[in-house]
Amino acid sequence: MTRADFLKALDEMLELDPGTLTGDEALDSLDSWDSLAVISFIALVDEHFDKVVAGEDLAKAKSINDLLALAGVA
């Protein structure tokens, strides 16, 4: 999955218009980043990369770019 594809999937997951996310957004600036979004992110990474994101690592994420790094998307 490319960076653009993953950003598109995050847009959809967070119910944002396609092309909204660029990677530089702070998570606390997104109204839709809540506990359900966290669970959805973990499931998205597991589904597409067969990788489990640790809660401790996810708690440290401050931006969309941090989420991309946790997923292993360049």
mmCIF file of the C-alpha atoms, coordinates in Angstrom:
data_MODEL
# 
_entry.id   MODEL 
# 
loop_
_atom_site.group_PDB 
_atom_site.id 
_atom_site.type_symbol 
_atom_site.label_atom_id 
_atom_site.label_alt_id 
_atom_site.label_comp_id 
_atom_site.label_asym_id 
_atom_site.label_entity_id 
_atom_site.label_seq_id 
_atom_site.pdbx_PDB_ins_code 
_atom_site.Cartn_x 
_atom_site.Cartn_y 
_atom_site.Cartn_z 
_atom_site.occupancy 
_atom_site.B_iso_or_equiv 
_atom_site.pdbx_formal_charge 
_atom_site.auth_seq_id 
_atom_site.auth_comp_id 
_atom_site.auth_asym_id 
_atom_site.auth_atom_id 
_atom_site.pdbx_PDB_model_num 
ATOM 1  C CA . MET A 1 1  ? 0.000   0.000  0.000  1.00 0.00 ? 1  MET A CA 1 
ATOM 2  C CA . THR A 1 2  ? 1.420   3.371  -0.983 1.00 0.00 ? 2  THR A CA 1 
ATOM 3  C CA . ARG A 1 3  ? 1.435   6.478  1.178  1.00 0.00 ? 3  ARG A CA 1 
ATOM 4  C CA . ALA A 1 4  ? -1.312  8.009  -0.974 1.00 0.00 ? 4  ALA A CA 1 
ATOM 5  C CA . ASP A 1 5  ? -3.445  4.871  -0.672 1.00 0.00 ? 5  ASP A CA 1 
ATOM 6  C CA . PHE A 1 6  ? -3.001  4.789  3.084  1.00 0.00 ? 6  PHE A CA 1 
ATOM 7  C CA . LEU A 1 7  ? -3.885  8.472  3.433  1.00 0.00 ? 7  LEU A CA 1 
ATOM 8  C CA . LYS A 1 8  ? -6.989  7.811  1.352  1.00 0.00 ? 8  LYS A CA 1 
ATOM 9  C CA . ALA A 1 9  ? -7.905  4.916  3.654  1.00 0.00 ? 9  ALA A CA 1 
ATOM 10 C CA . LEU A 1 10 ? -7.389  7.163  6.693  1.00 0.00 ? 10 LEU A CA 1 
ATOM 11 C CA . ASP A 1 11 ? -9.601  9.845  5.102  1.00 0.00 ? 11 ASP A CA 1 
ATOM 12 C CA . GLU A 1 12 ? -12.330 7.261  4.681  1.00 0.00 ? 12 GLU A CA 1 
ATOM 13 C CA . MET A 1 13 ? -11.839 5.802  8.155  1.00 0.00 ? 13 MET A CA 1 
ATOM 14 C CA . LEU A 1 14 ? -12.073 9.265  9.741  1.00 0.00 ? 14 LEU A CA 1 
ATOM 15 C CA . GLU A 1 15 ? -15.033 10.194 7.501  1.00 0.00 ? 15 GLU A CA 1 
ATOM 16 C CA . LEU A 1 16 ? -13.125 13.065 5.868  1.00 0.00 ? 16 LEU A CA 1 
ATOM 17 C CA . ASP A 1 17 ? -13.373 14.193 2.274  1.00 0.00 ? 17 ASP A CA 1 
ATOM 18 C CA . PRO A 1 18 ? -10.961 12.286 0.006  1.00 0.00 ? 18 PRO A CA 1 
ATOM 19 C CA . GLY A 1 19 ? -7.629  14.083 -0.234 1.00 0.00 ? 19 GLY A CA 1 
ATOM 20 C CA . THR A 1 20 ? -8.051  15.895 3.091  1.00 0.00 ? 20 THR A CA 1 
ATOM 21 C CA . LEU A 1 21 ? -5.069  14.373 4.875  1.00 0.00 ? 21 LEU A CA 1 
ATOM 22 C CA . THR A 1 22 ? -1.526  15.175 3.809  1.00 0.00 ? 22 THR A CA 1 
ATOM 23 C CA . GLY A 1 23 ? 0.358   13.712 6.762  1.00 0.00 ? 23 GLY A CA 1 
ATOM 24 C CA . ASP A 1 24 ? 1.208   16.939 8.556  1.00 0.00 ? 24 ASP A CA 1 
ATOM 25 C CA . GLU A 1 25 ? -2.056  17.160 10.509 1.00 0.00 ? 25 GLU A CA 1 
ATOM 26 C CA . ALA A 1 26 ? -1.926  16.979 14.298 1.00 0.00 ? 26 ALA A CA 1 
ATOM 27 C CA . LEU A 1 27 ? -4.197  14.267 15.646 1.00 0.00 ? 27 LEU A CA 1 
ATOM 28 C CA . ASP A 1 28 ? -5.626  16.571 18.301 1.00 0.00 ? 28 ASP A CA 1 
ATOM 29 C CA . SER A 1 29 ? -6.820  18.915 15.533 1.00 0.00 ? 29 SER A CA 1 
ATOM 30 C CA . LEU A 1 30 ? -9.063  16.201 14.063 1.00 0.00 ? 30 LEU A CA 1 
ATOM 31 C CA . ASP A 1 31 ? -12.497 15.986 15.671 1.00 0.00 ? 31 ASP A CA 1 
ATOM 32 C CA . SER A 1 32 ? -12.918 12.463 14.351 1.00 0.00 ? 32 SER A CA 1 
ATOM 33 C CA . TRP A 1 33 ? -9.735  11.167 16.051 1.00 0.00 ? 33 TRP A CA 1 
ATOM 34 C CA . ASP A 1 34 ? -11.307 9.454  19.055 1.00 0.00 ? 34 ASP A CA 1 
ATOM 35 C CA . SER A 1 35 ? -11.256 6.055  20.722 1.00 0.00 ? 35 SER A CA 1 
ATOM 36 C CA . LEU A 1 36 ? -13.242 4.489  17.873 1.00 0.00 ? 36 LEU A CA 1 
ATOM 37 C CA . ALA A 1 37 ? -10.765 5.912  15.356 1.00 0.00 ? 37 ALA A CA 1 
ATOM 38 C CA . VAL A 1 38 ? -7.883  4.433  17.349 1.00 0.00 ? 38 VAL A CA 1 
ATOM 39 C CA . ILE A 1 39 ? -9.474  0.983  17.189 1.00 0.00 ? 39 ILE A CA 1 
ATOM 40 C CA . SER A 1 40 ? -10.215 1.445  13.489 1.00 0.00 ? 40 SER A CA 1 
ATOM 41 C CA . PHE A 1 41 ? -6.595  2.447  12.850 1.00 0.00 ? 41 PHE A CA 1 
ATOM 42 C CA . ILE A 1 42 ? -5.306  -0.657 14.624 1.00 0.00 ? 42 ILE A CA 1 
ATOM 43 C CA . ALA A 1 43 ? -7.675  -2.806 12.540 1.00 0.00 ? 43 ALA A CA 1 
ATOM 44 C CA . LEU A 1 44 ? -6.671  -1.040 9.310  1.00 0.00 ? 44 LEU A CA 1 
ATOM 45 C CA . VAL A 1 45 ? -2.970  -1.681 9.921  1.00 0.00 ? 45 VAL A CA 1 
ATOM 46 C CA . ASP A 1 46 ? -3.646  -5.288 10.891 1.00 0.00 ? 46 ASP A CA 1 
ATOM 47 C CA . GLU A 1 47 ? -5.793  -5.878 7.805  1.00 0.00 ? 47 GLU A CA 1 
ATOM 48 C CA . HIS A 1 48 ? -3.419  -4.332 5.267  1.00 0.00 ? 48 HIS A CA 1 
ATOM 49 C CA . PHE A 1 49 ? -0.011  -5.068 6.807  1.00 0.00 ? 49 PHE A CA 1 
ATOM 50 C CA . ASP A 1 50 ? -0.662  -8.015 9.133  1.00 0.00 ? 50 ASP A CA 1 
ATOM 51 C CA . LYS A 1 51 ? 0.980   -5.960 11.866 1.00 0.00 ? 51 LYS A CA 1 
ATOM 52 C CA . VAL A 1 52 ? -0.251  -5.188 15.371 1.00 0.00 ? 52 VAL A CA 1 
ATOM 53 C CA . VAL A 1 53 ? 0.323   -1.630 16.560 1.00 0.00 ? 53 VAL A CA 1 
ATOM 54 C CA . ALA A 1 54 ? 1.137   -1.492 20.268 1.00 0.00 ? 54 ALA A CA 1 
ATOM 55 C CA . GLY A 1 55 ? -1.085  0.753  22.352 1.00 0.00 ? 55 GLY A CA 1 
ATOM 56 C CA . GLU A 1 56 ? 1.951   2.348  23.998 1.00 0.00 ? 56 GLU A CA 1 
ATOM 57 C CA . ASP A 1 57 ? 3.339   3.328  20.600 1.00 0.00 ? 57 ASP A CA 1 
ATOM 58 C CA . LEU A 1 58 ? -0.006  4.611  19.382 1.00 0.00 ? 58 LEU A CA 1 
ATOM 59 C CA . ALA A 1 59 ? -0.414  6.727  22.521 1.00 0.00 ? 59 ALA A CA 1 
ATOM 60 C CA . LYS A 1 60 ? 2.799   8.563  21.572 1.00 0.00 ? 60 LYS A CA 1 
ATOM 61 C CA . ALA A 1 61 ? 1.527   9.444  18.076 1.00 0.00 ? 61 ALA A CA 1 
ATOM 62 C CA . LYS A 1 62 ? 0.887   13.160 17.651 1.00 0.00 ? 62 LYS A CA 1 
ATOM 63 C CA . SER A 1 63 ? 0.341   13.458 13.899 1.00 0.00 ? 63 SER A CA 1 
ATOM 64 C CA . ILE A 1 64 ? -0.827  11.614 10.821 1.00 0.00 ? 64 ILE A CA 1 
ATOM 65 C CA . ASN A 1 65 ? 2.849   11.211 9.885  1.00 0.00 ? 65 ASN A CA 1 
ATOM 66 C CA . ASP A 1 66 ? 3.363   9.389  13.198 1.00 0.00 ? 66 ASP A CA 1 
ATOM 67 C CA . LEU A 1 67 ? 0.527   7.016  12.265 1.00 0.00 ? 67 LEU A CA 1 
ATOM 68 C CA . LEU A 1 68 ? 2.135   6.432  8.871  1.00 0.00 ? 68 LEU A CA 1 
ATOM 69 C CA . ALA A 1 69 ? 5.412   5.565  10.582 1.00 0.00 ? 69 ALA A CA 1 
ATOM 70 C CA . LEU A 1 70 ? 3.668   3.138  12.956 1.00 0.00 ? 70 LEU A CA 1 
ATOM 71 C CA . ALA A 1 71 ? 2.074   1.426  9.965  1.00 0.00 ? 71 ALA A CA 1 
ATOM 72 C CA . GLY A 1 72 ? 5.426   1.264  8.180  1.00 0.00 ? 72 GLY A CA 1 
ATOM 73 C CA . VAL A 1 73 ? 4.278   3.407  5.267  1.00 0.00 ? 73 VAL A CA 1 
ATOM 74 C CA . ALA A 1 74 ? 7.068   5.469  3.719  1.00 0.00 ? 74 ALA A CA 1 
# 
